[in-house]
Amino acid sequence: MNGGIHDAFSLADKLAEVIRGAKPVTDLDAYERQRRPIALEYVNTISAANKRNLEARDPEEQRRWRDEMTRAASDPALAREYVRRISMIASLKKAALLLVLLAVLPLTLFAQSFPSRQITVIVPYAPGSTSDLLPRAIAPLMSQSMGVPVIVENRPGGGGSIGAVLVARGDASGHMLLMAPSGILATSQWLYKDLPYSPRKDLTPVTNAATTPNVWVAHPSLPVKTLGDVIALAKSKPGALSFGSGGNASTSHLCGELLKSAAHVDLFHVPYKGPAPALQDVLAGRVPLMCDNFSNVITHVRSGRLRAIAVTALKRHPEAPEVPTADESGLPGFEINVWYGFAVPAATPKPVVQKLNAEISKALRNGTVAERLQSLGLTIVADTPEEFARFVAVESEKMRKLVEVSGARAD
């Protein structure tokens, strides 16, 4: 029992270091490999000794044991001390106290010690998109408030899965976050047969930062002004009209697949490593169409470099009331939005998740940041981790049905 309690205390110390972020979680595996043979050797040794004692039935040992019991029975203080010593009550009390401390540590030690070093926000797409713009807008404010550098790092590729896997399998101390748009948390799992991460099991939602509808846009050289024109042109040249997207499994990809399914047209999909490089080719006229989020394209629509065809929402957007909805344009119920959340590895302590939620929400509500984001057509959400988790579950089911209806696949 002594050995077990010693191991419990040692493990608790190491567990606290891992939770604080002072040591990597792999240290627990190393400790377990180290202690297993020691524990087995201890158990084998004690078992062998007990077996020998039982078989020997040493009269002298039995006499000493009877004498000790007699003295203990005649002295209440001695009896209490004997029971305390042999039952390890004191050690068990310490163990119980340790459990209490571990229960309250997340509310004290963890929250107080975080952050202890630089925080990195991983953007799973190339620079230049709203997924990149949003964390860069709030990073300076978070850094000032939290007292550590907050940097943004782009890890594009795999429809966002490269960056998502980096965070899902990475440091769970709260010092690494994922900018997680709807494609990462709700859509990719239905488009990829073998997604290298599980949105539900490997990532914990922190907050939904903002949301925006998508907009079908065209290069001005394309002879279309309405969604009806796009459909008619696609039907006249099956497979010849192409649309760009931020990559397989992105919301812009699914938007195109949904149009193909709803309008019964054949469009050619051109995926990119993020919305920004796709948008550059649309602006250059190399790809004529794209269904991208409002905040990414609105400045180019206002400058005349792109033509807005239809908003993929059921209501017109207040920042562009002249642009009709897809629903108005002959595709009833055509709605596909994009939202931008933040997530951390699933093992991240809850108090750390709550602290990150509070810091991100505070930065999003900063007057200058809020005004800038709203001018780009973003609606700030800044909900709680629990609210965001419920929202993700609903959106995930919605995306499953959309993928099923569209027949889209990313493999």
Tab-separated table of C-alpha atoms in Angstrom:
chain	number	residue	atom	x	y	z
A	1	MET	CA	0.000	0.000	0.000
A	2	ASN	CA	2.898	2.334	0.777
A	3	GLY	CA	4.228	1.801	-2.727
A	4	GLY	CA	0.836	2.509	-4.284
A	5	ILE	CA	0.384	5.742	-2.342
A	6	HIS	CA	3.949	6.795	-3.163
A	7	ASP	CA	3.184	6.221	-6.834
A	8	ALA	CA	-0.063	8.170	-6.512
A	9	PHE	CA	1.756	11.186	-5.066
A	10	SER	CA	4.522	10.979	-7.685
A	11	LEU	CA	1.990	10.685	-10.476
A	12	ALA	CA	-0.021	13.593	-9.084
A	13	ASP	CA	3.064	15.817	-9.090
A	14	LYS	CA	3.823	14.897	-12.681
A	15	LEU	CA	0.180	15.315	-13.687
A	16	ALA	CA	0.117	18.822	-12.209
A	17	GLU	CA	3.233	19.747	-14.213
A	18	VAL	CA	1.616	18.500	-17.420
A	19	ILE	CA	-1.633	20.364	-16.742
A	20	ARG	CA	0.297	23.570	-16.005
A	21	GLY	CA	2.097	23.148	-19.332
A	22	ALA	CA	5.507	22.861	-17.662
A	23	LYS	CA	6.040	19.328	-19.031
A	24	PRO	CA	4.766	17.556	-22.161
A	25	VAL	CA	2.096	14.877	-21.822
A	26	THR	CA	4.608	12.320	-23.130
A	27	ASP	CA	6.341	12.537	-19.717
A	28	LEU	CA	3.419	10.558	-18.261
A	29	ASP	CA	4.065	7.731	-20.725
A	30	ALA	CA	7.755	7.694	-19.794
A	31	TYR	CA	6.899	7.645	-16.057
A	32	GLU	CA	4.430	4.800	-16.577
A	33	ARG	CA	7.041	2.744	-18.439
A	34	GLN	CA	9.566	3.438	-15.670
A	35	ARG	CA	7.281	2.603	-12.727
A	36	ARG	CA	5.595	-0.503	-14.159
A	37	PRO	CA	8.541	-2.936	-13.665
A	38	ILE	CA	9.334	-1.392	-10.248
A	39	ALA	CA	5.736	-1.836	-9.095
A	40	LEU	CA	5.591	-5.412	-10.387
A	41	GLU	CA	8.892	-6.275	-8.663
A	42	TYR	CA	7.605	-4.776	-5.386
A	43	VAL	CA	4.343	-6.747	-5.557
A	44	ASN	CA	6.192	-9.979	-6.377
A	45	THR	CA	8.657	-9.468	-3.520
A	46	ILE	CA	5.956	-8.765	-0.912
A	47	SER	CA	3.823	-11.651	-2.148
A	48	ALA	CA	6.749	-14.051	-1.859
A	49	ALA	CA	7.534	-12.803	1.673
A	50	ASN	CA	3.924	-13.181	2.771
A	51	LYS	CA	3.852	-16.699	1.340
A	52	ARG	CA	7.004	-17.647	3.291
A	53	ASN	CA	5.616	-16.211	6.545
A	54	LEU	CA	2.344	-18.088	6.175
A	55	GLU	CA	4.121	-21.361	5.439
A	56	ALA	CA	6.728	-20.988	8.207
A	57	ARG	CA	4.251	-20.239	10.999
A	58	ASP	CA	7.200	-19.122	13.145
A	59	PRO	CA	6.141	-19.511	16.826
A	60	GLU	CA	8.439	-16.674	17.895
A	61	GLU	CA	6.893	-14.302	15.345
A	62	GLN	CA	3.424	-15.353	16.437
A	63	ARG	CA	4.355	-14.712	20.127
A	64	ARG	CA	5.672	-11.211	19.343
A	65	TRP	CA	2.491	-10.452	17.404
A	66	ARG	CA	0.256	-11.630	20.314
A	67	ASP	CA	2.275	-9.535	22.804
A	68	GLU	CA	1.917	-6.428	20.629
A	69	MET	CA	-1.823	-6.965	20.330
A	70	THR	CA	-2.113	-7.392	24.132
A	71	ARG	CA	-0.263	-4.131	24.827
A	72	ALA	CA	-2.333	-2.287	22.228
A	73	ALA	CA	-5.587	-3.634	23.673
A	74	SER	CA	-4.686	-2.405	27.171
A	75	ASP	CA	-3.710	1.121	26.026
A	76	PRO	CA	-6.328	3.080	23.992
A	77	ALA	CA	-3.741	5.622	22.770
A	78	LEU	CA	-1.450	2.815	21.661
A	79	ALA	CA	-4.348	1.052	19.977
A	80	ARG	CA	-5.245	4.183	18.011
A	81	GLU	CA	-1.606	4.667	16.999
A	82	TYR	CA	-1.326	1.029	15.931
A	83	VAL	CA	-4.481	1.165	13.816
A	84	ARG	CA	-3.353	4.499	12.307
A	85	ARG	CA	0.059	3.055	11.432
A	86	ILE	CA	-1.017	-0.259	9.937
A	87	SER	CA	-3.980	1.137	7.974
A	88	MET	CA	-2.051	4.129	6.602
A	89	ILE	CA	-4.906	6.419	7.596
A	90	ALA	CA	-2.602	9.426	7.630
A	91	SER	CA	-1.403	8.684	4.116
A	92	LEU	CA	-4.940	8.176	2.925
A	93	LYS	CA	-5.916	11.535	4.407
A	94	LYS	CA	-3.058	13.106	2.501
A	95	ALA	CA	-4.222	11.361	-0.642
A	96	ALA	CA	-7.771	12.643	-0.092
A	97	LEU	CA	-6.409	16.150	0.454
A	98	LEU	CA	-4.418	15.829	-2.766
A	99	LEU	CA	-7.572	14.903	-4.678
A	100	VAL	CA	-9.288	17.996	-3.294
A	101	LEU	CA	-6.309	20.132	-4.329
A	102	LEU	CA	-6.346	18.647	-7.813
A	103	ALA	CA	-10.046	19.463	-8.053
A	104	VAL	CA	-9.518	23.115	-7.169
A	105	LEU	CA	-6.206	23.599	-8.980
A	106	PRO	CA	-7.929	24.260	-12.323
A	107	LEU	CA	-9.659	27.227	-10.703
A	108	THR	CA	-6.523	28.583	-9.082
A	109	LEU	CA	-3.102	27.390	-10.171
A	110	PHE	CA	-3.882	26.655	-13.829
A	111	ALA	CA	-5.865	29.822	-14.440
A	112	GLN	CA	-3.277	31.941	-12.628
A	113	SER	CA	-0.209	30.473	-14.351
A	114	PHE	CA	-1.669	30.628	-17.874
A	115	PRO	CA	-0.294	31.966	-20.110
A	116	SER	CA	3.339	31.363	-19.269
A	117	ARG	CA	4.824	31.842	-22.741
A	118	GLN	CA	4.011	32.823	-26.319
A	119	ILE	CA	0.595	31.920	-27.709
A	120	THR	CA	0.426	30.787	-31.346
A	121	VAL	CA	-2.745	30.898	-33.440
A	122	ILE	CA	-2.548	28.438	-36.328
A	123	VAL	CA	-4.425	29.497	-39.465
A	124	PRO	CA	-4.925	26.419	-41.701
A	125	TYR	CA	-5.039	28.531	-44.879
A	126	ALA	CA	-2.741	30.863	-46.791
A	127	PRO	CA	-2.442	34.548	-45.778
A	128	GLY	CA	-4.959	37.064	-47.044
A	129	SER	CA	-8.356	35.513	-46.270
A	130	THR	CA	-10.789	36.337	-43.470
A	131	SER	CA	-9.479	33.256	-41.618
A	132	ASP	CA	-6.136	35.065	-41.551
A	133	LEU	CA	-7.414	38.622	-41.113
A	134	LEU	CA	-9.569	37.901	-38.065
A	135	PRO	CA	-6.917	36.454	-35.702
A	136	ARG	CA	-4.405	39.090	-36.844
A	137	ALA	CA	-6.915	41.797	-35.920
A	138	ILE	CA	-7.273	40.586	-32.341
A	139	ALA	CA	-3.761	39.209	-31.670
A	140	PRO	CA	-2.239	42.580	-30.597
A	141	LEU	CA	-5.082	43.208	-28.148
A	142	MET	CA	-4.808	39.712	-26.692
A	143	SER	CA	-1.049	40.097	-26.345
A	144	GLN	CA	-1.457	43.393	-24.495
A	145	SER	CA	-4.106	41.969	-22.189
A	146	MET	CA	-2.416	38.617	-21.457
A	147	GLY	CA	1.143	39.886	-21.183
A	148	VAL	CA	2.714	37.444	-23.666
A	149	PRO	CA	3.272	37.558	-27.436
A	150	VAL	CA	0.345	36.297	-29.504
A	151	ILE	CA	1.429	35.419	-33.026
A	152	VAL	CA	-0.407	34.101	-36.088
A	153	GLU	CA	1.136	31.303	-38.125
A	154	ASN	CA	-0.189	30.064	-41.497
A	155	ARG	CA	-0.150	26.307	-42.157
A	156	PRO	CA	-2.135	25.820	-45.398
A	157	GLY	CA	-2.816	22.568	-47.219
A	158	GLY	CA	-5.082	19.543	-47.222
A	159	GLY	CA	-8.259	21.612	-47.206
A	160	GLY	CA	-7.209	22.948	-43.809
A	161	SER	CA	-6.399	19.544	-42.325
A	162	ILE	CA	-2.635	20.149	-42.074
A	163	GLY	CA	-3.108	23.040	-39.662
A	164	ALA	CA	-5.955	21.288	-37.855
A	165	VAL	CA	-3.870	18.167	-37.226
A	166	LEU	CA	-0.951	20.278	-35.990
A	167	VAL	CA	-3.156	21.742	-33.256
A	168	ALA	CA	-5.197	18.597	-32.534
A	169	ARG	CA	-2.035	16.597	-31.827
A	170	GLY	CA	-0.062	19.457	-30.327
A	171	ASP	CA	0.434	21.275	-27.049
A	172	ALA	CA	-2.707	21.097	-24.914
A	173	SER	CA	-1.680	23.788	-22.437
A	174	GLY	CA	-3.643	26.524	-24.247
A	175	HIS	CA	-0.588	28.082	-25.859
A	176	MET	CA	-1.601	26.845	-29.313
A	177	LEU	CA	-4.980	27.687	-30.850
A	178	LEU	CA	-6.601	26.866	-34.157
A	179	MET	CA	-8.523	29.332	-36.269
A	180	ALA	CA	-11.310	26.906	-37.123
A	181	PRO	CA	-13.808	28.014	-39.771
A	182	SER	CA	-16.923	25.971	-40.476
A	183	GLY	CA	-15.107	23.738	-42.954
A	184	ILE	CA	-12.701	22.528	-40.268
A	185	LEU	CA	-15.219	21.796	-37.510
A	186	ALA	CA	-18.391	20.941	-39.416
A	187	THR	CA	-17.828	20.061	-43.074
A	188	SER	CA	-14.549	18.252	-43.797
A	189	GLN	CA	-15.532	15.149	-41.836
A	190	TRP	CA	-18.328	14.479	-44.335
A	191	LEU	CA	-16.285	15.201	-47.463
A	192	TYR	CA	-13.150	13.201	-46.638
A	193	LYS	CA	-13.225	9.446	-46.204
A	194	ASP	CA	-10.111	9.371	-44.019
A	195	LEU	CA	-9.831	12.739	-42.295
A	196	PRO	CA	-6.629	12.711	-40.174
A	197	TYR	CA	-8.344	14.364	-37.204
A	198	SER	CA	-11.722	14.162	-35.508
A	199	PRO	CA	-13.394	17.566	-34.958
A	200	ARG	CA	-15.461	16.134	-32.129
A	201	LYS	CA	-12.808	14.028	-30.343
A	202	ASP	CA	-9.581	15.934	-30.995
A	203	LEU	CA	-10.642	19.575	-30.689
A	204	THR	CA	-12.469	21.623	-28.066
A	205	PRO	CA	-14.462	24.679	-29.259
A	206	VAL	CA	-13.449	27.958	-27.589
A	207	THR	CA	-15.684	30.546	-29.237
A	208	ASN	CA	-17.421	31.353	-32.505
A	209	ALA	CA	-15.808	34.676	-33.375
A	210	ALA	CA	-17.932	35.790	-36.318
A	211	THR	CA	-20.165	34.676	-39.159
A	212	THR	CA	-20.884	35.859	-42.700
A	213	PRO	CA	-22.811	34.660	-45.773
A	214	ASN	CA	-21.148	33.636	-49.027
A	215	VAL	CA	-21.480	35.551	-52.268
A	216	TRP	CA	-21.320	34.280	-55.820
A	217	VAL	CA	-18.948	36.616	-57.677
A	218	ALA	CA	-17.784	36.720	-61.276
A	219	HIS	CA	-14.950	38.369	-63.145
A	220	PRO	CA	-16.372	41.341	-65.111
A	221	SER	CA	-15.309	39.703	-68.383
A	222	LEU	CA	-17.796	36.879	-67.857
A	223	PRO	CA	-21.096	37.793	-69.608
A	224	VAL	CA	-23.355	37.184	-66.591
A	225	LYS	CA	-25.207	39.511	-64.221
A	226	THR	CA	-27.537	37.162	-62.377
A	227	LEU	CA	-27.453	33.652	-61.007
A	228	GLY	CA	-29.919	32.751	-63.753
A	229	ASP	CA	-27.340	33.880	-66.315
A	230	VAL	CA	-24.692	31.669	-64.684
A	231	ILE	CA	-26.999	28.642	-64.794
A	232	ALA	CA	-27.937	29.266	-68.430
A	233	LEU	CA	-24.283	29.636	-69.450
A	234	ALA	CA	-23.310	26.460	-67.571
A	235	LYS	CA	-26.077	24.501	-69.286
A	236	SER	CA	-25.003	25.735	-72.708
A	237	LYS	CA	-21.407	24.571	-72.117
A	238	PRO	CA	-21.457	21.596	-69.722
A	239	GLY	CA	-18.160	21.248	-67.833
A	240	ALA	CA	-16.596	24.306	-69.482
A	241	LEU	CA	-17.478	26.911	-66.831
A	242	SER	CA	-15.164	26.718	-63.830
A	243	PHE	CA	-15.322	27.994	-60.265
A	244	GLY	CA	-12.493	28.433	-57.774
A	245	SER	CA	-12.547	27.534	-54.085
A	246	GLY	CA	-10.366	27.735	-51.010
A	247	GLY	CA	-9.719	24.011	-51.334
A	248	ASN	CA	-11.441	20.670	-51.183
A	249	ALA	CA	-13.925	20.548	-48.311
A	250	SER	CA	-13.978	24.347	-47.944
A	251	THR	CA	-17.310	26.130	-47.710
A	252	SER	CA	-16.676	27.732	-51.120
A	253	HIS	CA	-16.236	24.247	-52.591
A	254	LEU	CA	-19.463	23.014	-51.022
A	255	CYS	CA	-21.275	26.140	-52.231
A	256	GLY	CA	-20.308	25.260	-55.811
A	257	GLU	CA	-21.322	21.631	-55.374
A	258	LEU	CA	-24.667	22.736	-53.977
A	259	LEU	CA	-25.270	24.941	-57.027
A	260	LYS	CA	-24.423	22.043	-59.334
A	261	SER	CA	-26.919	19.839	-57.513
A	262	ALA	CA	-29.698	22.429	-57.081
A	263	ALA	CA	-29.545	23.819	-60.650
A	264	HIS	CA	-28.572	20.539	-62.344
A	265	VAL	CA	-25.511	22.027	-64.027
A	266	ASP	CA	-21.976	20.786	-64.639
A	267	LEU	CA	-19.310	23.170	-63.300
A	268	PHE	CA	-15.568	22.469	-63.153
A	269	HIS	CA	-14.063	22.823	-59.665
A	270	VAL	CA	-10.592	24.412	-59.260
A	271	PRO	CA	-9.329	24.008	-55.650
A	272	TYR	CA	-6.594	26.181	-54.090
A	273	LYS	CA	-4.650	26.175	-50.829
A	274	GLY	CA	-6.925	28.745	-49.243
A	275	PRO	CA	-9.402	31.420	-50.365
A	276	ALA	CA	-6.790	34.124	-50.940
A	277	PRO	CA	-4.901	32.453	-53.833
A	278	ALA	CA	-8.211	31.360	-55.363
A	279	LEU	CA	-9.511	34.918	-55.202
A	280	GLN	CA	-6.342	36.224	-56.858
A	281	ASP	CA	-6.956	34.020	-59.887
A	282	VAL	CA	-10.589	35.123	-60.068
A	283	LEU	CA	-9.491	38.765	-59.910
A	284	ALA	CA	-7.017	38.053	-62.717
A	285	GLY	CA	-9.716	36.408	-64.829
A	286	ARG	CA	-8.001	33.028	-64.924
A	287	VAL	CA	-10.999	31.470	-63.169
A	288	PRO	CA	-14.347	33.181	-63.914
A	289	LEU	CA	-16.435	32.307	-60.837
A	290	MET	CA	-16.180	31.840	-57.114
A	291	CYS	CA	-18.541	31.453	-54.168
A	292	ASP	CA	-16.593	33.065	-51.361
A	293	ASN	CA	-17.510	34.666	-48.065
A	294	PHE	CA	-18.842	38.211	-48.069
A	295	SER	CA	-15.937	39.663	-46.076
A	296	ASN	CA	-13.352	38.298	-48.525
A	297	VAL	CA	-14.950	39.737	-51.679
A	298	ILE	CA	-16.878	42.861	-50.698
A	299	THR	CA	-13.948	45.290	-51.140
A	300	HIS	CA	-13.355	43.958	-54.663
A	301	VAL	CA	-17.057	44.227	-55.465
A	302	ARG	CA	-17.080	47.837	-54.278
A	303	SER	CA	-14.017	48.622	-56.412
A	304	GLY	CA	-15.600	47.083	-59.507
A	305	ARG	CA	-12.960	44.372	-59.902
A	306	LEU	CA	-15.605	41.701	-59.264
A	307	ARG	CA	-19.322	41.497	-59.978
A	308	ALA	CA	-21.603	40.255	-57.187
A	309	ILE	CA	-24.138	37.756	-58.543
A	310	ALA	CA	-26.043	36.509	-55.478
A	311	VAL	CA	-25.790	36.249	-51.698
A	312	THR	CA	-26.188	32.705	-50.354
A	313	ALA	CA	-28.512	33.749	-47.544
A	314	LEU	CA	-32.268	34.042	-47.160
A	315	LYS	CA	-32.031	37.797	-46.569
A	316	ARG	CA	-30.062	40.494	-48.370
A	317	HIS	CA	-26.965	41.724	-46.606
A	318	PRO	CA	-27.171	45.241	-45.087
A	319	GLU	CA	-23.673	46.054	-46.390
A	320	ALA	CA	-24.766	45.260	-49.974
A	321	PRO	CA	-28.559	45.564	-50.147
A	322	GLU	CA	-28.476	45.784	-53.944
A	323	VAL	CA	-27.234	42.179	-54.304
A	324	PRO	CA	-30.131	39.670	-54.519
A	325	THR	CA	-30.152	36.378	-52.640
A	326	ALA	CA	-29.855	32.990	-54.323
A	327	ASP	CA	-33.335	32.283	-52.965
A	328	GLU	CA	-34.670	35.315	-54.856
A	329	SER	CA	-32.732	34.260	-57.949
A	330	GLY	CA	-34.639	31.050	-58.524
A	331	LEU	CA	-33.046	28.611	-56.054
A	332	PRO	CA	-35.467	28.406	-53.097
A	333	GLY	CA	-33.818	27.738	-49.737
A	334	PHE	CA	-30.267	28.036	-51.132
A	335	GLU	CA	-28.329	29.064	-48.038
A	336	ILE	CA	-24.739	28.401	-47.054
A	337	ASN	CA	-22.845	30.591	-44.600
A	338	VAL	CA	-19.359	30.497	-43.150
A	339	TRP	CA	-18.344	31.084	-39.552
A	340	TYR	CA	-14.967	31.539	-37.920
A	341	GLY	CA	-14.302	29.846	-34.622
A	342	PHE	CA	-11.333	29.161	-32.403
A	343	ALA	CA	-10.498	25.717	-31.042
A	344	VAL	CA	-7.815	24.054	-28.904
A	345	PRO	CA	-6.698	20.435	-28.354
A	346	ALA	CA	-9.309	18.341	-26.586
A	347	ALA	CA	-7.128	17.844	-23.475
A	348	THR	CA	-6.816	21.577	-22.781
A	349	PRO	CA	-7.907	22.309	-19.154
A	350	LYS	CA	-11.348	23.880	-18.908
A	351	PRO	CA	-10.175	26.980	-16.965
A	352	VAL	CA	-7.686	27.701	-19.760
A	353	VAL	CA	-10.436	27.339	-22.373
A	354	GLN	CA	-12.575	29.767	-20.380
A	355	LYS	CA	-9.745	32.264	-20.078
A	356	LEU	CA	-9.049	32.120	-23.816
A	357	ASN	CA	-12.746	32.563	-24.479
A	358	ALA	CA	-12.852	35.683	-22.305
A	359	GLU	CA	-9.736	37.186	-23.906
A	360	ILE	CA	-10.865	36.527	-27.495
A	361	SER	CA	-14.357	37.848	-26.795
A	362	LYS	CA	-12.976	40.999	-25.186
A	363	ALA	CA	-10.715	41.646	-28.189
A	364	LEU	CA	-13.564	41.066	-30.652
A	365	ARG	CA	-15.733	43.611	-28.833
A	366	ASN	CA	-13.042	46.276	-28.941
A	367	GLY	CA	-14.585	49.278	-30.718
A	368	THR	CA	-11.969	49.594	-33.462
A	369	VAL	CA	-11.861	45.861	-34.185
A	370	ALA	CA	-15.642	45.484	-34.124
A	371	GLU	CA	-16.113	48.411	-36.523
A	372	ARG	CA	-13.566	47.011	-38.951
A	373	LEU	CA	-15.025	43.502	-38.939
A	374	GLN	CA	-18.585	44.741	-39.326
A	375	SER	CA	-17.594	46.902	-42.303
A	376	LEU	CA	-16.438	43.689	-43.983
A	377	GLY	CA	-19.828	42.104	-43.485
A	378	LEU	CA	-18.895	40.008	-40.465
A	379	THR	CA	-21.378	39.578	-37.641
A	380	ILE	CA	-19.528	39.201	-34.329
A	381	VAL	CA	-20.750	36.282	-32.196
A	382	ALA	CA	-18.245	35.775	-29.326
A	383	ASP	CA	-20.302	33.079	-27.589
A	384	THR	CA	-19.307	30.779	-24.703
A	385	PRO	CA	-17.492	27.441	-25.216
A	386	GLU	CA	-20.687	25.584	-24.328
A	387	GLU	CA	-22.816	27.597	-26.745
A	388	PHE	CA	-20.271	27.181	-29.506
A	389	ALA	CA	-20.073	23.412	-28.935
A	390	ARG	CA	-23.857	23.129	-29.316
A	391	PHE	CA	-23.755	25.322	-32.426
A	392	VAL	CA	-21.012	23.175	-33.975
A	393	ALA	CA	-23.075	20.024	-33.372
A	394	VAL	CA	-26.098	21.545	-35.147
A	395	GLU	CA	-23.994	22.902	-38.038
A	396	SER	CA	-22.208	19.574	-38.415
A	397	GLU	CA	-25.491	17.766	-38.926
A	398	LYS	CA	-26.624	20.475	-41.346
A	399	MET	CA	-23.428	20.088	-43.377
A	400	ARG	CA	-23.798	16.302	-43.381
A	401	LYS	CA	-27.166	16.670	-45.059
A	402	LEU	CA	-25.859	19.259	-47.540
A	403	VAL	CA	-22.946	17.024	-48.530
A	404	GLU	CA	-25.322	14.109	-48.920
A	405	VAL	CA	-27.678	16.096	-51.142
A	406	SER	CA	-24.885	17.603	-53.255
A	407	GLY	CA	-22.995	14.338	-53.642
A	408	ALA	CA	-19.714	16.193	-53.067
A	409	ARG	CA	-16.536	14.298	-52.206
A	410	ALA	CA	-13.042	15.623	-51.552
A	411	ASP	CA	-11.044	12.367	-51.801
